[in-house]
Amino acid sequence: MGRRCRNRLQGFTLVELLVVIGIIALLIAVLLPALQKAREQSMRAKCMSNHKQIMTALIMYTSENRLAMPFINSNGIESGGKFKGPGWLYEYSTAAGNGHSIQSDVERGALWPYLKTYEVYHCPFDVPPYTQGGTRNLTSYLINRYMNWITPFAVPKISFFRPDTYCFWEADDALTSASWNDGNNYPNEGLTDRHGKGGKGSKGGIVSFIDSHVEWITLQEFNDEVTNWSNNRFPNRFARVKME
């Protein structure tokens, strides 16, 4: 019995082996794109969940602070002494790193009491150890620069903003460390394109809004809104909400 099995194995020709190898390679080529797409969908879902949790934390914060938005962690405002205390991401200090150089600095941020986990601050494409520099060590997401007034400086109430106003977005991961010097960005500083890479027009990132809903948006759509101030979801569309 054993001898007959050995004879059968010895009967495979080189051509037959090459055919088998070719079939395996073909199956891999067919399945790999599907697996990559499934992985991206999983990453996207996790990133959207992070946004949702951050927005829920922000709304909880405002409900406990007379509807006031958290400070956006503007390096210029902090270093100029116009604001002292925790911002949404960290608490500025005069110490080395100014309070935003290592992951644990988020524990002094205004939203930490509602989140209490480092993972929610990072897109799943960003994996530890976090050594990119600046606030990229703390988060993948930055708040809209217009969530606070700049001149003169003021922290508005959440009820001032339209529900569809951009609040957070996953910032451009290609930016230099100098662009991650604090916890906020202007819209024209960019959105990441690492979610949905693959086909024409499919590059995009995750954004969240004042009403706490979360969207995946293409990079082109985001950039179009940045340049089209007559029809976008940035601060020129603010509308006061009448309070009872």
mmCIF file of C-alpha atoms in Angstrom:
data_model
loop_
_atom_site.group_PDB
_atom_site.id
_atom_site.type_symbol
_atom_site.label_atom_id
_atom_site.label_comp_id
_atom_site.label_asym_id
_atom_site.label_seq_id
_atom_site.Cartn_x
_atom_site.Cartn_y
_atom_site.Cartn_z
ATOM 1 C CA MET A 1 0.000 0.000 0.000
ATOM 2 C CA GLY A 2 2.736 2.450 0.996
ATOM 3 C CA ARG A 3 4.736 1.601 -2.127
ATOM 4 C CA ARG A 4 1.752 2.357 -4.416
ATOM 5 C CA CYS A 5 1.312 5.822 -2.745
ATOM 6 C CA ARG A 6 4.964 6.623 -3.284
ATOM 7 C CA ASN A 7 4.669 5.635 -6.908
ATOM 8 C CA ARG A 8 1.694 7.950 -7.376
ATOM 9 C CA LEU A 9 3.579 10.878 -5.840
ATOM 10 C CA GLN A 10 6.514 10.167 -8.074
ATOM 11 C CA GLY A 11 4.087 10.312 -11.029
ATOM 12 C CA PHE A 12 3.573 14.154 -10.824
ATOM 13 C CA THR A 13 5.346 15.863 -13.671
ATOM 14 C CA LEU A 14 6.981 19.275 -13.572
ATOM 15 C CA VAL A 15 4.225 20.631 -15.805
ATOM 16 C CA GLU A 16 1.523 19.445 -13.394
ATOM 17 C CA LEU A 17 3.313 21.046 -10.450
ATOM 18 C CA LEU A 18 3.630 24.305 -12.341
ATOM 19 C CA VAL A 19 -0.084 24.206 -13.145
ATOM 20 C CA VAL A 20 -0.931 23.775 -9.456
ATOM 21 C CA ILE A 21 1.396 26.616 -8.478
ATOM 22 C CA GLY A 22 -0.173 28.787 -11.181
ATOM 23 C CA ILE A 23 -3.687 28.078 -9.895
ATOM 24 C CA ILE A 24 -2.629 28.989 -6.349
ATOM 25 C CA ALA A 25 -1.046 32.223 -7.579
ATOM 26 C CA LEU A 26 -4.219 33.065 -9.517
ATOM 27 C CA LEU A 27 -6.396 32.494 -6.439
ATOM 28 C CA ILE A 28 -4.132 34.752 -4.387
ATOM 29 C CA ALA A 29 -4.318 37.455 -7.067
ATOM 30 C CA VAL A 30 -8.126 37.239 -7.075
ATOM 31 C CA LEU A 31 -8.568 37.169 -3.301
ATOM 32 C CA LEU A 32 -5.924 39.711 -2.258
ATOM 33 C CA PRO A 33 -7.818 42.836 -3.432
ATOM 34 C CA ALA A 34 -10.935 41.590 -1.650
ATOM 35 C CA LEU A 35 -8.959 41.029 1.540
ATOM 36 C CA GLN A 36 -7.372 44.476 1.274
ATOM 37 C CA LYS A 37 -10.795 46.053 0.755
ATOM 38 C CA ALA A 38 -12.183 44.197 3.770
ATOM 39 C CA ARG A 39 -9.240 45.399 5.874
ATOM 40 C CA GLU A 40 -9.803 49.012 4.806
ATOM 41 C CA GLN A 41 -13.524 48.743 5.586
ATOM 42 C CA SER A 42 -12.637 47.455 9.041
ATOM 43 C CA MET A 43 -10.147 50.291 9.594
ATOM 44 C CA ARG A 44 -12.675 52.835 8.387
ATOM 45 C CA ALA A 45 -15.370 51.523 10.723
ATOM 46 C CA LYS A 46 -12.985 51.693 13.691
ATOM 47 C CA CYS A 47 -11.910 55.224 12.805
ATOM 48 C CA MET A 48 -15.537 56.339 12.512
ATOM 49 C CA SER A 49 -16.225 54.797 15.903
ATOM 50 C CA ASN A 50 -13.347 56.818 17.377
ATOM 51 C CA HIS A 51 -14.828 60.015 15.962
ATOM 52 C CA LYS A 52 -18.231 59.141 17.369
ATOM 53 C CA GLN A 53 -16.794 58.572 20.843
ATOM 54 C CA ILE A 54 -14.827 61.844 20.728
ATOM 55 C CA MET A 55 -17.931 63.779 19.661
ATOM 56 C CA THR A 56 -19.989 62.111 22.383
ATOM 57 C CA ALA A 57 -17.333 63.157 24.906
ATOM 58 C CA LEU A 58 -17.391 66.725 23.571
ATOM 59 C CA ILE A 59 -21.174 66.940 23.900
ATOM 60 C CA MET A 60 -20.994 65.557 27.439
ATOM 61 C CA TYR A 61 -18.355 68.170 28.243
ATOM 62 C CA THR A 62 -20.514 71.014 26.913
ATOM 63 C CA SER A 63 -23.567 69.754 28.830
ATOM 64 C CA GLU A 64 -21.563 70.031 32.051
ATOM 65 C CA ASN A 65 -20.068 73.439 31.200
ATOM 66 C CA ARG A 66 -23.073 75.579 30.307
ATOM 67 C CA LEU A 67 -22.817 74.533 26.656
ATOM 68 C CA ALA A 68 -19.329 76.075 26.309
ATOM 69 C CA MET A 69 -17.060 74.404 23.778
ATOM 70 C CA PRO A 70 -13.694 73.118 25.015
ATOM 71 C CA PHE A 71 -10.584 75.135 24.258
ATOM 72 C CA ILE A 72 -9.080 74.079 20.921
ATOM 73 C CA ASN A 73 -5.446 73.948 22.150
ATOM 74 C CA SER A 74 -4.095 76.804 20.060
ATOM 75 C CA ASN A 75 -0.357 77.049 20.644
ATOM 76 C CA GLY A 76 -0.361 80.764 19.865
ATOM 77 C CA ILE A 77 -3.119 81.537 22.376
ATOM 78 C CA GLU A 78 -1.562 79.339 25.058
ATOM 79 C CA SER A 79 1.981 80.618 24.663
ATOM 80 C CA GLY A 80 0.636 84.171 24.630
ATOM 81 C CA GLY A 81 -0.971 83.607 28.009
ATOM 82 C CA LYS A 82 -4.535 84.239 26.804
ATOM 83 C CA PHE A 83 -5.765 80.880 28.075
ATOM 84 C CA LYS A 84 -4.656 78.724 30.986
ATOM 85 C CA GLY A 85 -6.124 75.338 31.677
ATOM 86 C CA PRO A 86 -6.883 72.115 29.813
ATOM 87 C CA GLY A 87 -7.902 72.169 26.163
ATOM 88 C CA TRP A 88 -9.748 69.361 24.443
ATOM 89 C CA LEU A 89 -6.511 67.398 23.866
ATOM 90 C CA TYR A 90 -3.994 68.411 26.552
ATOM 91 C CA GLU A 91 -3.084 71.097 29.077
ATOM 92 C CA TYR A 92 -0.375 73.499 27.996
ATOM 93 C CA SER A 93 2.514 74.119 30.373
ATOM 94 C CA THR A 94 5.847 75.878 30.372
ATOM 95 C CA ALA A 95 7.598 72.533 30.793
ATOM 96 C CA ALA A 96 9.633 70.926 28.029
ATOM 97 C CA GLY A 97 7.287 69.807 25.291
ATOM 98 C CA ASN A 98 4.633 72.276 26.488
ATOM 99 C CA GLY A 99 2.403 69.413 27.598
ATOM 100 C CA HIS A 100 1.899 67.753 24.231
ATOM 101 C CA SER A 101 4.895 65.571 23.507
ATOM 102 C CA ILE A 102 3.947 62.131 24.863
ATOM 103 C CA GLN A 103 0.785 60.047 24.728
ATOM 104 C CA SER A 104 0.017 60.351 28.442
ATOM 105 C CA ASP A 105 -0.407 64.126 28.049
ATOM 106 C CA VAL A 106 -3.968 63.495 26.841
ATOM 107 C CA GLU A 107 -4.819 62.521 30.411
ATOM 108 C CA ARG A 108 -4.708 66.237 31.240
ATOM 109 C CA GLY A 109 -7.071 67.107 28.390
ATOM 110 C CA ALA A 110 -10.674 68.205 28.900
ATOM 111 C CA LEU A 111 -12.159 65.162 27.138
ATOM 112 C CA TRP A 112 -10.060 62.492 28.852
ATOM 113 C CA PRO A 113 -12.517 61.993 31.779
ATOM 114 C CA TYR A 114 -15.128 60.866 29.235
ATOM 115 C CA LEU A 115 -12.819 58.711 27.083
ATOM 116 C CA LYS A 116 -10.153 57.228 29.382
ATOM 117 C CA THR A 117 -8.378 55.250 26.676
ATOM 118 C CA TYR A 118 -5.505 56.193 24.380
ATOM 119 C CA GLU A 119 -6.792 54.021 21.542
ATOM 120 C CA VAL A 120 -9.777 56.233 20.748
ATOM 121 C CA TYR A 121 -7.455 59.162 19.954
ATOM 122 C CA HIS A 122 -5.786 57.274 17.086
ATOM 123 C CA CYS A 123 -6.833 56.046 13.675
ATOM 124 C CA PRO A 124 -6.121 52.286 13.455
ATOM 125 C CA PHE A 125 -3.640 53.068 10.672
ATOM 126 C CA ASP A 126 -1.529 54.814 13.329
ATOM 127 C CA VAL A 127 0.075 52.147 15.485
ATOM 128 C CA PRO A 128 2.259 52.563 18.587
ATOM 129 C CA PRO A 129 4.848 53.568 19.472
ATOM 130 C CA TYR A 130 3.819 57.090 18.506
ATOM 131 C CA THR A 131 7.019 58.826 17.457
ATOM 132 C CA GLN A 132 5.926 61.087 14.585
ATOM 133 C CA GLY A 133 6.490 64.287 16.582
ATOM 134 C CA GLY A 134 4.294 67.013 18.054
ATOM 135 C CA THR A 135 0.654 66.251 18.691
ATOM 136 C CA ARG A 136 0.788 63.329 16.264
ATOM 137 C CA ASN A 137 2.106 61.480 19.309
ATOM 138 C CA LEU A 138 -1.244 62.201 20.970
ATOM 139 C CA THR A 139 -3.865 61.894 18.247
ATOM 140 C CA SER A 140 -4.727 61.358 14.588
ATOM 141 C CA TYR A 141 -7.574 63.870 14.816
ATOM 142 C CA LEU A 142 -7.548 67.656 15.116
ATOM 143 C CA ILE A 143 -10.383 70.031 15.965
ATOM 144 C CA ASN A 144 -11.601 72.763 13.620
ATOM 145 C CA ARG A 145 -9.662 75.980 14.286
ATOM 146 C CA TYR A 146 -12.911 77.945 14.106
ATOM 147 C CA MET A 147 -14.453 76.235 17.126
ATOM 148 C CA ASN A 148 -13.036 79.139 19.192
ATOM 149 C CA TRP A 149 -12.932 82.810 18.203
ATOM 150 C CA ILE A 150 -9.434 84.092 17.622
ATOM 151 C CA THR A 151 -9.678 87.911 17.565
ATOM 152 C CA PRO A 152 -10.739 88.672 20.184
ATOM 153 C CA PHE A 153 -10.272 85.269 21.761
ATOM 154 C CA ALA A 154 -13.475 83.659 23.046
ATOM 155 C CA VAL A 155 -14.923 80.184 23.621
ATOM 156 C CA PRO A 156 -18.460 80.061 22.137
ATOM 157 C CA LYS A 157 -21.337 77.804 23.089
ATOM 158 C CA ILE A 158 -21.993 74.690 21.052
ATOM 159 C CA SER A 159 -25.482 76.036 20.301
ATOM 160 C CA PHE A 160 -23.936 78.820 18.224
ATOM 161 C CA PHE A 161 -22.914 76.433 15.450
ATOM 162 C CA ARG A 162 -24.993 74.864 12.739
ATOM 163 C CA PRO A 163 -25.494 71.107 13.303
ATOM 164 C CA ASP A 164 -23.621 70.357 10.064
ATOM 165 C CA THR A 165 -20.501 72.358 10.956
ATOM 166 C CA TYR A 166 -17.231 70.418 10.709
ATOM 167 C CA CYS A 167 -15.818 69.786 14.185
ATOM 168 C CA PHE A 168 -13.043 67.163 13.870
ATOM 169 C CA TRP A 169 -11.277 65.602 10.925
ATOM 170 C CA GLU A 170 -8.468 63.114 10.507
ATOM 171 C CA ALA A 171 -5.658 65.469 9.644
ATOM 172 C CA ASP A 172 -3.309 65.072 6.696
ATOM 173 C CA ASP A 173 -0.873 62.363 7.800
ATOM 174 C CA ALA A 174 1.673 63.604 5.257
ATOM 175 C CA LEU A 175 2.108 66.931 7.031
ATOM 176 C CA THR A 176 5.398 67.758 8.685
ATOM 177 C CA SER A 177 5.715 67.687 12.474
ATOM 178 C CA ALA A 178 5.641 71.504 12.449
ATOM 179 C CA SER A 179 2.036 71.313 11.265
ATOM 180 C CA TRP A 180 1.166 69.288 14.372
ATOM 181 C CA ASN A 181 2.257 71.917 16.886
ATOM 182 C CA ASP A 182 -1.079 72.000 18.713
ATOM 183 C CA GLY A 183 -4.565 70.470 18.829
ATOM 184 C CA ASN A 184 -6.287 72.205 15.932
ATOM 185 C CA ASN A 185 -5.989 72.918 12.220
ATOM 186 C CA TYR A 186 -7.435 75.324 9.701
ATOM 187 C CA PRO A 187 -9.482 73.557 6.986
ATOM 188 C CA ASN A 188 -6.890 74.339 4.307
ATOM 189 C CA GLU A 189 -4.265 72.426 6.289
ATOM 190 C CA GLY A 190 -5.738 69.281 4.868
ATOM 191 C CA LEU A 191 -7.543 65.993 5.324
ATOM 192 C CA THR A 192 -5.886 62.585 5.181
ATOM 193 C CA ASP A 193 -6.474 60.471 2.069
ATOM 194 C CA ARG A 194 -5.504 57.106 3.537
ATOM 195 C CA HIS A 195 -9.058 55.792 3.892
ATOM 196 C CA GLY A 196 -10.335 54.313 0.690
ATOM 197 C CA LYS A 197 -7.247 54.394 -1.505
ATOM 198 C CA GLY A 198 -7.592 52.333 -4.608
ATOM 199 C CA GLY A 199 -9.579 53.946 -7.389
ATOM 200 C CA LYS A 200 -9.993 57.343 -8.979
ATOM 201 C CA GLY A 201 -11.874 59.667 -6.644
ATOM 202 C CA SER A 202 -11.893 57.153 -3.805
ATOM 203 C CA LYS A 203 -9.182 58.683 -1.615
ATOM 204 C CA GLY A 204 -10.648 60.175 1.530
ATOM 205 C CA GLY A 205 -10.826 60.484 5.287
ATOM 206 C CA ILE A 206 -13.178 60.608 8.258
ATOM 207 C CA VAL A 207 -14.860 63.777 9.534
ATOM 208 C CA SER A 208 -17.325 64.530 12.342
ATOM 209 C CA PHE A 209 -19.828 67.315 12.880
ATOM 210 C CA ILE A 210 -21.343 69.379 15.691
ATOM 211 C CA ASP A 211 -24.495 67.225 15.745
ATOM 212 C CA SER A 212 -22.130 64.248 16.382
ATOM 213 C CA HIS A 213 -22.754 62.452 13.100
ATOM 214 C CA VAL A 214 -19.691 61.040 11.321
ATOM 215 C CA GLU A 215 -18.985 60.744 7.601
ATOM 216 C CA TRP A 216 -16.442 59.319 5.232
ATOM 217 C CA ILE A 217 -15.681 62.005 2.654
ATOM 218 C CA THR A 218 -13.449 62.035 -0.382
ATOM 219 C CA LEU A 219 -10.429 64.282 -0.365
ATOM 220 C CA GLN A 220 -11.798 66.055 -3.434
ATOM 221 C CA GLU A 221 -15.125 66.823 -1.728
ATOM 222 C CA PHE A 222 -13.358 68.190 1.327
ATOM 223 C CA ASN A 223 -11.040 70.377 -0.753
ATOM 224 C CA ASP A 224 -13.970 71.637 -2.817
ATOM 225 C CA GLU A 225 -15.689 72.814 0.364
ATOM 226 C CA VAL A 226 -12.501 74.479 1.572
ATOM 227 C CA THR A 227 -12.334 76.589 -1.594
ATOM 228 C CA ASN A 228 -16.082 77.135 -2.084
ATOM 229 C CA TRP A 229 -17.060 79.498 0.725
ATOM 230 C CA SER A 230 -20.536 80.084 -0.700
ATOM 231 C CA ASN A 231 -21.605 76.500 -0.091
ATOM 232 C CA ASN A 232 -19.734 74.570 2.557
ATOM 233 C CA ARG A 233 -19.939 73.324 6.141
ATOM 234 C CA PHE A 234 -17.293 75.569 7.625
ATOM 235 C CA PRO A 235 -17.884 78.560 9.930
ATOM 236 C CA ASN A 236 -19.385 80.968 7.416
ATOM 237 C CA ARG A 237 -22.566 78.914 7.736
ATOM 238 C CA PHE A 238 -22.912 79.498 11.484
ATOM 239 C CA ALA A 239 -26.449 80.232 12.597
ATOM 240 C CA ARG A 240 -27.489 81.192 16.081
ATOM 241 C CA VAL A 241 -29.960 78.867 17.726
ATOM 242 C CA LYS A 242 -32.724 80.543 19.688
ATOM 243 C CA MET A 243 -32.601 79.366 23.245
ATOM 244 C CA GLU A 244 -35.832 78.866 25.190
#
